[in-house]
Amino acid sequence: MVAKWAFDTTHSLSSENSRLVPLVKKFHLHGNLKQSRGIFLIWDQLKSKEFLPVDLLIPLPEPLAITQSRGYQSNLEIAKLLSKQRKLPLLLSLLDSYPDENTLTPTNSPFQINSREEIIRSITNLRVGVVGNLMQSEYIYHHFAKELKSLGALWVSNWIMIRVPNKKTQTCSILS
């Protein structure tokens, strides 16, 4: 059985075997904001030209407790750099839709996205790039893309830095 994901594509900068993993860990897991510029430059030089074009970037929301412990939202920091470099609008109004990881299952969306009229207008019929640091699980990206498409997004592409497959399930898991 093959899963039918709501997102249309996933582009990743590297895999778990990359020399970038320690740099991304320092940035994403250990709160070293200084690493963002280096990660962005590597991303821009190596891969970003291969990523399919989008009209709008949205950082993948993360649980509020993680943002608070780190002191910043890592997906947002990279999305800001990509937005500026590519001259793409950045939609920040979905950052209040933090996922509740305790409710994550294949069938339950962990996001509570308010379908405000300005959000619907800002993504209707647009190609959306969802910026994320680590491919933790396809389900997080699936549910987020499903919510975006229900609000009118035409197409959703995931822009991921590191994708780490889970050896047992052949899906992705967070770096530890």
mmCIF file of C-alpha atoms in Angstrom:
data_model
loop_
_atom_site.group_PDB
_atom_site.id
_atom_site.type_symbol
_atom_site.label_atom_id
_atom_site.label_comp_id
_atom_site.label_asym_id
_atom_site.label_seq_id
_atom_site.Cartn_x
_atom_site.Cartn_y
_atom_site.Cartn_z
ATOM 1 C CA MET A 1 0.000 0.000 0.000
ATOM 2 C CA VAL A 2 1.340 3.412 -0.998
ATOM 3 C CA ALA A 3 0.432 6.491 1.053
ATOM 4 C CA LYS A 4 -1.251 9.363 -0.753
ATOM 5 C CA TRP A 5 0.246 12.481 0.777
ATOM 6 C CA ALA A 6 -1.496 15.866 0.590
ATOM 7 C CA PHE A 7 1.763 17.629 -0.314
ATOM 8 C CA ASP A 8 2.905 17.528 -3.923
ATOM 9 C CA THR A 9 6.705 17.429 -3.608
ATOM 10 C CA THR A 10 9.460 17.285 -1.024
ATOM 11 C CA HIS A 11 12.920 18.657 -1.690
ATOM 12 C CA SER A 12 15.657 18.093 0.856
ATOM 13 C CA LEU A 13 19.109 19.561 1.126
ATOM 14 C CA SER A 14 20.681 16.356 2.373
ATOM 15 C CA SER A 15 20.203 13.053 4.140
ATOM 16 C CA GLU A 16 21.272 11.690 7.487
ATOM 17 C CA ASN A 17 24.735 10.865 6.112
ATOM 18 C CA SER A 18 25.584 14.469 5.282
ATOM 19 C CA ARG A 19 28.290 16.481 6.997
ATOM 20 C CA LEU A 20 25.579 19.116 7.447
ATOM 21 C CA VAL A 21 23.831 17.098 10.164
ATOM 22 C CA PRO A 22 25.987 18.395 13.082
ATOM 23 C CA LEU A 23 25.471 21.977 11.880
ATOM 24 C CA VAL A 24 21.693 21.529 11.621
ATOM 25 C CA LYS A 25 21.611 19.838 15.039
ATOM 26 C CA LYS A 26 23.386 22.819 16.623
ATOM 27 C CA PHE A 27 20.896 25.150 14.986
ATOM 28 C CA HIS A 28 17.637 23.233 15.325
ATOM 29 C CA LEU A 29 18.066 21.150 18.457
ATOM 30 C CA HIS A 30 20.541 23.112 20.531
ATOM 31 C CA GLY A 31 19.520 26.714 19.847
ATOM 32 C CA ASN A 32 22.645 28.026 18.126
ATOM 33 C CA LEU A 33 21.174 30.797 15.957
ATOM 34 C CA LYS A 34 24.614 31.684 14.546
ATOM 35 C CA GLN A 35 24.443 28.542 12.394
ATOM 36 C CA SER A 36 21.489 29.825 10.318
ATOM 37 C CA ARG A 37 23.561 31.978 7.961
ATOM 38 C CA GLY A 38 25.966 29.123 7.125
ATOM 39 C CA ILE A 39 23.140 26.651 6.610
ATOM 40 C CA PHE A 40 21.342 29.097 4.349
ATOM 41 C CA LEU A 41 24.454 29.748 2.236
ATOM 42 C CA ILE A 42 25.049 26.024 1.780
ATOM 43 C CA TRP A 43 21.382 25.512 0.913
ATOM 44 C CA ASP A 44 21.394 28.379 -1.553
ATOM 45 C CA GLN A 45 24.612 27.272 -3.274
ATOM 46 C CA LEU A 46 23.928 23.532 -3.445
ATOM 47 C CA LYS A 47 20.255 22.890 -3.861
ATOM 48 C CA SER A 48 17.840 25.765 -3.999
ATOM 49 C CA LYS A 49 17.946 26.057 -7.788
ATOM 50 C CA GLU A 50 16.576 22.504 -8.034
ATOM 51 C CA PHE A 51 13.546 23.313 -5.881
ATOM 52 C CA LEU A 52 10.391 23.858 -7.891
ATOM 53 C CA PRO A 53 9.197 27.490 -7.990
ATOM 54 C CA VAL A 54 6.683 28.703 -5.430
ATOM 55 C CA ASP A 55 4.679 31.909 -4.971
ATOM 56 C CA LEU A 56 4.788 32.051 -1.176
ATOM 57 C CA LEU A 57 6.841 30.629 1.701
ATOM 58 C CA ILE A 58 5.406 29.436 5.013
ATOM 59 C CA PRO A 59 7.576 28.183 7.873
ATOM 60 C CA LEU A 60 6.278 24.921 9.314
ATOM 61 C CA PRO A 61 4.913 25.754 12.790
ATOM 62 C CA GLU A 62 6.490 23.910 15.685
ATOM 63 C CA PRO A 63 5.289 23.277 19.234
ATOM 64 C CA LEU A 64 5.478 26.407 21.365
ATOM 65 C CA ALA A 65 7.499 24.657 24.106
ATOM 66 C CA ILE A 66 10.290 23.891 21.613
ATOM 67 C CA THR A 67 10.391 27.492 20.389
ATOM 68 C CA GLN A 68 10.494 28.767 23.956
ATOM 69 C CA SER A 69 13.282 26.401 25.032
ATOM 70 C CA ARG A 70 15.418 27.316 22.010
ATOM 71 C CA GLY A 71 14.563 31.014 22.005
ATOM 72 C CA TYR A 72 13.554 31.213 18.346
ATOM 73 C CA GLN A 73 11.626 29.269 15.737
ATOM 74 C CA SER A 74 14.237 27.584 13.542
ATOM 75 C CA ASN A 75 11.946 27.090 10.530
ATOM 76 C CA LEU A 76 11.070 30.784 10.595
ATOM 77 C CA GLU A 77 14.723 31.874 10.670
ATOM 78 C CA ILE A 78 15.581 29.879 7.540
ATOM 79 C CA ALA A 79 12.316 30.916 5.836
ATOM 80 C CA LYS A 80 13.168 34.595 6.401
ATOM 81 C CA LEU A 81 16.560 34.162 4.724
ATOM 82 C CA LEU A 82 15.052 32.256 1.784
ATOM 83 C CA SER A 83 12.240 34.800 1.431
ATOM 84 C CA LYS A 84 14.664 37.699 1.253
ATOM 85 C CA GLN A 85 17.041 35.992 -1.173
ATOM 86 C CA ARG A 86 14.287 34.763 -3.506
ATOM 87 C CA LYS A 87 12.111 37.875 -3.150
ATOM 88 C CA LEU A 88 9.132 35.739 -2.122
ATOM 89 C CA PRO A 89 6.408 36.776 0.314
ATOM 90 C CA LEU A 90 6.502 35.093 3.704
ATOM 91 C CA LEU A 91 3.205 34.216 5.376
ATOM 92 C CA LEU A 92 3.596 34.466 9.147
ATOM 93 C CA SER A 93 -0.049 34.412 10.237
ATOM 94 C CA LEU A 94 -0.039 30.598 10.486
ATOM 95 C CA LEU A 95 2.624 30.579 13.190
ATOM 96 C CA ASP A 96 -0.141 30.621 15.806
ATOM 97 C CA SER A 97 -1.244 27.160 14.621
ATOM 98 C CA TYR A 98 1.374 25.210 16.570
ATOM 99 C CA PRO A 99 0.954 21.453 16.302
ATOM 100 C CA ASP A 100 0.136 19.397 19.335
ATOM 101 C CA GLU A 101 2.503 16.453 18.935
ATOM 102 C CA ASN A 102 0.464 14.377 21.385
ATOM 103 C CA THR A 103 -2.413 14.212 18.884
ATOM 104 C CA LEU A 104 -0.282 13.230 15.884
ATOM 105 C CA THR A 105 -1.642 10.136 14.208
ATOM 106 C CA PRO A 106 -2.052 9.227 10.550
ATOM 107 C CA THR A 107 -5.678 10.403 10.688
ATOM 108 C CA ASN A 108 -5.666 13.335 13.169
ATOM 109 C CA SER A 109 -4.272 16.726 12.229
ATOM 110 C CA PRO A 110 -2.232 18.306 15.018
ATOM 111 C CA PHE A 111 -2.819 21.821 13.632
ATOM 112 C CA GLN A 112 -5.546 24.247 14.611
ATOM 113 C CA ILE A 113 -5.551 26.653 11.674
ATOM 114 C CA ASN A 114 -8.153 29.378 11.872
ATOM 115 C CA SER A 115 -9.684 29.872 8.430
ATOM 116 C CA ARG A 116 -9.668 33.662 8.586
ATOM 117 C CA GLU A 117 -10.598 35.446 5.381
ATOM 118 C CA GLU A 118 -7.174 37.154 5.056
ATOM 119 C CA ILE A 119 -5.393 33.780 5.255
ATOM 120 C CA ILE A 120 -7.649 32.293 2.601
ATOM 121 C CA ARG A 121 -7.066 35.303 0.316
ATOM 122 C CA SER A 122 -3.302 35.149 0.854
ATOM 123 C CA ILE A 123 -2.897 31.502 -0.279
ATOM 124 C CA THR A 124 -5.779 30.851 -2.701
ATOM 125 C CA ASN A 125 -4.522 29.428 -6.007
ATOM 126 C CA LEU A 126 -0.858 29.848 -5.024
ATOM 127 C CA ARG A 127 2.046 27.419 -5.014
ATOM 128 C CA VAL A 128 3.220 27.245 -1.400
ATOM 129 C CA GLY A 129 6.685 26.302 -0.152
ATOM 130 C CA VAL A 130 6.664 24.932 3.409
ATOM 131 C CA VAL A 131 10.093 25.477 4.983
ATOM 132 C CA GLY A 132 11.232 22.926 7.560
ATOM 133 C CA ASN A 133 14.526 21.954 9.143
ATOM 134 C CA LEU A 134 14.115 18.238 9.668
ATOM 135 C CA MET A 135 11.713 15.808 8.076
ATOM 136 C CA GLN A 136 10.388 14.490 11.380
ATOM 137 C CA SER A 137 7.455 12.637 9.926
ATOM 138 C CA GLU A 138 5.603 12.745 6.653
ATOM 139 C CA TYR A 139 2.409 12.990 8.690
ATOM 140 C CA ILE A 140 3.227 16.474 10.032
ATOM 141 C CA TYR A 141 3.807 17.734 6.485
ATOM 142 C CA HIS A 142 0.819 15.797 5.166
ATOM 143 C CA HIS A 143 -1.560 17.339 7.702
ATOM 144 C CA PHE A 144 -0.144 20.844 7.184
ATOM 145 C CA ALA A 145 -0.459 20.533 3.383
ATOM 146 C CA LYS A 146 -3.991 19.180 3.757
ATOM 147 C CA GLU A 147 -4.940 22.223 5.866
ATOM 148 C CA LEU A 148 -3.325 24.604 3.350
ATOM 149 C CA LYS A 149 -5.146 22.992 0.437
ATOM 150 C CA SER A 150 -8.451 23.139 2.294
ATOM 151 C CA LEU A 151 -7.842 26.899 2.572
ATOM 152 C CA GLY A 152 -7.241 27.190 -1.183
ATOM 153 C CA ALA A 153 -3.534 26.491 -1.828
ATOM 154 C CA LEU A 154 -3.038 25.136 -5.333
ATOM 155 C CA TRP A 155 0.136 23.177 -4.733
ATOM 156 C CA VAL A 156 2.380 22.495 -1.696
ATOM 157 C CA SER A 157 6.092 21.763 -1.806
ATOM 158 C CA ASN A 158 8.178 20.926 1.281
ATOM 159 C CA TRP A 159 11.638 22.523 1.471
ATOM 160 C CA ILE A 160 13.499 20.431 4.049
ATOM 161 C CA MET A 161 17.120 20.668 5.194
ATOM 162 C CA ILE A 162 17.702 17.142 6.498
ATOM 163 C CA ARG A 163 15.583 14.089 5.790
ATOM 164 C CA VAL A 164 16.215 11.115 8.047
ATOM 165 C CA PRO A 165 14.411 7.851 7.289
ATOM 166 C CA ASN A 166 13.267 5.660 10.162
ATOM 167 C CA LYS A 167 14.853 2.228 9.697
ATOM 168 C CA LYS A 168 11.776 0.301 10.931
ATOM 169 C CA THR A 169 8.962 2.121 9.179
ATOM 170 C CA GLN A 170 10.846 3.641 6.234
ATOM 171 C CA THR A 171 9.269 6.957 7.182
ATOM 172 C CA CYS A 172 11.123 9.914 8.657
ATOM 173 C CA SER A 173 11.964 10.646 12.255
ATOM 174 C CA ILE A 174 13.624 13.487 14.134
ATOM 175 C CA LEU A 175 17.355 13.528 14.693
ATOM 176 C CA SER A 176 18.283 12.706 18.265
#
